[in-house]
Short mmCIF file of C-alpha atoms in Angstrom, two decimals:
data_model
loop_
_atom_site.label_atom_id
_atom_site.label_comp_id
_atom_site.label_asym_id
_atom_site.label_seq_id
_atom_site.Cartn_x
_atom_site.Cartn_y
_atom_site.Cartn_z
CA MET A 202 24.40 23.68 18.23
CA ALA A 203 21.82 24.77 20.77
CA SER A 204 17.93 22.95 18.59
CA LEU A 205 20.47 19.28 19.10
CA ARG A 206 20.88 19.81 22.33
CA SER A 207 17.32 20.74 22.73
CA PHE A 208 16.40 18.08 20.82
CA ASP A 209 14.70 15.31 23.53
CA PHE A 210 15.38 11.62 21.09
CA ARG A 211 13.48 9.78 24.00
CA GLU A 212 10.79 11.93 23.49
CA TYR A 213 11.02 11.63 19.64
CA LEU A 214 11.01 7.76 19.81
CA LYS A 215 7.98 7.19 22.23
CA SER A 216 6.23 9.07 20.22
CA LEU A 217 6.77 7.93 16.40
CA LEU A 218 6.13 5.10 18.53
CA TYR A 219 2.68 6.25 19.81
CA VAL A 220 2.17 5.57 15.67
CA PHE A 221 1.24 1.48 17.34
CA TYR A 222 -1.35 2.32 19.73
CA ILE A 223 -2.91 4.78 16.82
CA PHE A 224 -3.56 1.65 14.71
CA ARG A 225 -4.50 -0.08 17.96
CA LYS A 226 -7.39 2.71 19.38
CA PRO A 227 -7.64 4.86 16.36
CA LEU A 228 -9.83 7.25 16.88
CA ALA A 229 -7.75 7.87 21.19
CA GLY A 230 -4.83 7.65 19.74
CA PHE A 231 -5.29 10.43 17.48
CA TRP A 232 -7.89 12.68 19.94
CA ASP A 233 -4.17 12.35 22.26
CA LEU A 234 -2.10 12.42 19.33
CA ILE A 235 -3.23 16.18 19.33
CA HIS A 236 -4.86 17.25 21.95
CA GLU A 237 -2.26 15.97 24.69
CA GLY A 238 0.41 16.32 22.51
CA LYS A 239 1.48 12.18 21.93
CA GLY A 240 2.52 13.11 18.72
CA SER A 241 6.18 15.21 16.78
CA MET A 242 6.22 17.21 13.90
CA ALA A 243 9.63 15.26 13.66
CA ALA A 244 8.13 11.26 13.63
CA ALA A 245 5.77 13.67 11.07
CA HIS A 246 8.60 14.63 9.61
CA THR A 247 10.20 10.97 9.90
CA PHE A 248 6.62 8.86 8.24
CA VAL A 249 6.81 11.69 5.24
CA LEU A 250 10.29 10.55 3.96
CA LEU A 251 9.63 6.91 4.88
CA MET A 252 6.86 7.19 3.05
CA ILE A 253 9.18 8.30 -0.04
CA VAL A 254 11.94 5.98 0.61
CA VAL A 255 10.07 3.00 -0.12
CA GLN A 256 8.60 4.30 -2.40
CA VAL A 257 12.32 4.39 -3.81
CA LEU A 258 12.85 1.55 -2.72
CA ARG A 259 9.73 -0.12 -3.55
CA GLN A 260 10.50 1.39 -7.88
CA THR A 261 14.20 0.15 -8.20
CA VAL A 262 14.98 -3.32 -5.47
CA SER A 263 11.23 -4.69 -5.78
CA ASN A 264 10.64 -8.17 -8.14
CA PHE A 265 10.38 -6.24 -11.65
CA GLN A 266 7.28 -8.89 -12.15
CA PHE A 267 6.40 -6.64 -9.81
CA VAL A 268 6.86 -3.51 -10.42
CA ASN A 269 5.23 -1.34 -14.53
CA ILE A 270 8.27 1.11 -14.46
CA ASN A 271 11.01 1.58 -16.93
CA MET A 272 13.82 2.41 -14.90
CA GLU A 273 15.76 4.70 -17.18
CA SER A 274 13.17 7.10 -17.53
CA PHE A 275 13.26 6.05 -13.53
CA ASN A 276 12.86 10.01 -11.57
CA ILE A 277 13.55 9.83 -7.69
CA VAL A 278 12.43 13.30 -7.88
CA MET A 279 9.56 12.82 -9.20
CA VAL A 280 8.58 10.29 -6.74
CA PHE A 281 9.91 13.04 -3.52
CA MET A 282 7.13 15.27 -5.44
CA GLN A 283 4.35 12.11 -5.75
CA ILE A 284 4.06 12.16 -2.49
CA ILE A 285 4.87 15.76 -1.80
CA ILE A 286 2.53 17.55 -3.28
CA PRO A 287 -0.74 15.51 -2.88
CA MET A 288 0.30 16.11 1.42
CA PHE A 289 1.16 19.37 0.97
CA LEU A 290 -2.60 20.22 -1.59
CA TRP A 291 -4.36 17.95 1.37
CA CYS A 292 -3.15 19.83 4.04
CA VAL A 293 -3.59 23.33 2.60
CA ALA A 294 -6.71 22.76 1.01
CA ASN A 295 -8.70 20.34 4.56
CA TRP A 296 -7.56 23.72 6.80
CA SER A 297 -8.96 26.51 3.95
CA LEU A 298 -12.32 24.02 3.75
CA THR A 299 -12.27 23.01 7.44
CA THR A 300 -12.00 26.89 8.65
CA LEU A 301 -15.57 27.59 7.10
CA LEU A 302 -16.84 24.67 8.32
CA ASP A 303 -15.93 25.41 12.05
CA GLY A 304 -12.58 22.42 11.12
CA LYS A 305 -10.92 23.34 15.33
CA GLY A 306 -7.64 21.80 12.79
CA LYS A 307 -5.02 23.91 13.27
CA LEU A 308 -2.55 23.26 10.40
CA SER A 309 -0.10 21.47 11.80
CA HIS A 310 -3.04 19.10 13.53
CA ILE A 311 -3.74 17.99 9.88
CA TYR A 312 -0.30 17.53 8.69
CA MET A 313 0.70 15.85 12.02
CA GLY A 314 -1.95 13.42 11.65
CA ALA A 315 -1.90 12.79 7.78
CA ALA A 316 1.50 11.57 8.14
CA TYR A 317 1.14 9.59 10.76
CA ALA A 318 -1.42 8.02 9.14
CA LEU A 319 0.53 6.95 6.20
CA ALA A 320 1.97 4.47 8.60
CA PRO A 321 0.54 1.56 7.10
CA MET A 322 0.63 1.78 3.60
CA ILE A 323 4.69 1.95 4.91
CA ILE A 324 5.03 -1.00 6.36
CA ILE A 325 3.19 -3.24 4.00
CA ASP A 326 4.57 -2.13 1.54
CA ALA A 327 7.97 -2.22 3.00
CA ALA A 328 7.50 -5.91 3.70
CA LEU A 329 6.03 -6.35 -0.47
CA ILE A 330 9.69 -5.24 -1.35
CA PRO A 331 11.58 -8.85 -0.56
CA VAL A 332 8.14 -10.66 -0.56
CA SER A 333 8.52 -9.84 -4.51
CA HIS A 334 11.29 -11.77 -4.73
CA VAL A 335 9.83 -15.03 -3.71
CA LEU A 336 5.76 -14.80 -5.57
CA THR A 337 5.88 -15.96 -8.35
CA TYR A 338 3.41 -14.34 -10.93
CA ASP A 339 -0.10 -16.53 -11.21
CA GLU A 340 0.68 -15.41 -7.61
CA ALA A 341 0.13 -11.27 -7.95
CA MET A 342 -2.78 -11.26 -6.63
CA LEU A 343 -1.50 -11.56 -3.43
CA TYR A 344 0.49 -8.21 -4.35
CA ASP A 345 -2.14 -6.40 -5.13
CA MET A 346 -4.34 -7.04 -2.09
CA PHE A 347 -1.75 -6.56 0.50
CA THR A 348 -1.17 -2.86 -1.07
CA GLN A 349 -4.88 -2.34 -1.16
CA ILE A 350 -5.64 -3.87 2.46
CA GLY A 351 -2.68 -0.98 2.43
CA ILE A 352 -4.40 2.12 1.10
CA GLY A 353 -7.87 1.59 2.80
CA TRP A 354 -6.66 0.92 5.96
CA PHE A 355 -4.89 4.56 5.51
CA VAL A 356 -8.07 6.40 4.75
CA LEU A 357 -9.08 4.86 7.47
CA LEU A 358 -6.69 6.24 9.72
CA LEU A 359 -7.32 9.86 7.33
CA LEU A 360 -10.73 9.67 8.00
CA CYS A 361 -10.78 9.63 11.88
CA ALA A 362 -7.57 12.03 11.89
CA MET A 363 -9.50 13.96 10.78
CA LYS A 364 -12.42 12.91 12.29
CA GLU A 365 -10.78 13.98 15.96
CA ILE A 366 -8.87 16.77 14.52
CA HIS A 367 -11.76 19.00 13.68
CA ASP A 368 -13.48 17.64 17.32
CA TYR A 369 -16.69 16.56 13.56
CA SER A 370 -18.40 13.73 13.72
CA PHE A 371 -17.79 10.77 10.81
CA ALA A 372 -20.31 11.43 9.14
CA LYS A 373 -19.50 14.96 8.17
CA ALA A 374 -15.65 14.10 8.95
CA ILE A 375 -16.10 11.63 5.61
CA GLY A 376 -18.38 14.80 3.81
CA SER A 377 -15.00 17.28 4.29
CA SER A 378 -12.61 14.83 2.89
CA LEU A 379 -15.09 14.56 0.15
CA LEU A 380 -14.76 17.94 -0.57
CA THR A 381 -11.14 18.35 0.05
CA VAL A 382 -9.97 16.61 -2.80
CA LEU A 383 -12.92 18.13 -4.91
CA ALA A 384 -11.31 21.77 -3.69
CA ILE A 385 -7.51 20.15 -4.78
CA GLY A 386 -8.94 19.12 -8.28
CA ILE A 387 -10.00 22.59 -8.63
CA ILE A 388 -6.54 23.85 -7.86
CA LEU A 389 -4.70 21.75 -9.74
CA PHE A 390 -6.98 23.13 -12.78
CA ILE A 391 -6.17 26.36 -12.32
CA PHE A 392 -2.75 25.66 -11.78
CA ILE A 393 -2.88 24.44 -15.04
CA MET A 394 -5.11 27.17 -16.46
CA PHE A 395 -2.08 30.07 -15.30
CA PHE A 396 0.33 27.51 -16.87
CA ALA A 397 -0.55 26.66 -19.97
CA VAL A 398 -1.68 30.83 -19.51
CA ILE A 399 1.77 31.99 -19.12
CA SER A 400 3.76 29.46 -21.64
CA ASP A 401 1.57 30.64 -24.12
CA GLY A 402 1.96 33.62 -23.59
CA ILE A 403 5.96 33.19 -23.49
CA ALA A 404 5.65 31.27 -26.68
CA TYR A 405 3.47 33.88 -28.50
CA VAL A 406 6.85 36.64 -27.01
CA ILE A 407 9.21 34.67 -28.38
CA SER A 408 7.59 34.13 -31.64
CA LEU A 409 7.03 38.05 -32.03
CA ILE A 410 10.61 38.24 -31.03
CA GLN A 411 12.11 36.38 -33.68
CA GLU A 412 9.15 38.43 -35.73
CA ILE A 413 10.82 41.60 -35.33
CA SER A 414 14.59 40.40 -35.08
CA MET A 415 14.23 38.88 -38.75
CA ARG A 416 12.10 42.08 -40.65
CA LEU A 417 15.63 43.88 -38.11
#
């Protein structure tokens, strides 16, 4: 109850709407987001949650002509994981690298910047849900074009966020971001190899137990 009483809804709403200032002035916006306390973790969590909701709706409510998905195998947990896991990996990998590259951002700052950068994709993808029921299949190029604009805008804002959070030059922000993507690939490779070894080990133990039980 104490935490609910201390929650300031007006400050939360202000930090949520601050994203529109970031749209207009991304560099100054992300600097103030972190260093001047214009953002909040509550707003960052909201953007991540909205991203999940919009992607679920996009895959379930959009015109079937624009969504290549089998509804019988659709799993909302997979949509959740497809957003949360990349976000987690980006934050951990970027923080790990930038601590070695004189980055000034904290793990929470990286998460907040990445979450706010999602806003263009959230808005555009949400708008494309009703639009998909108006466009014809021949106009799919427009649908794809706006999807790519959302992704491109997200990438641009993410680079601006990394630049201001770590106090980097643009070149160093791009370089550290590319290294982050490479680090994510390495983390995934190690995880897959580890999972494969564990799976093989479990399969071997099970087969060994079965062999012993058959001989007894």
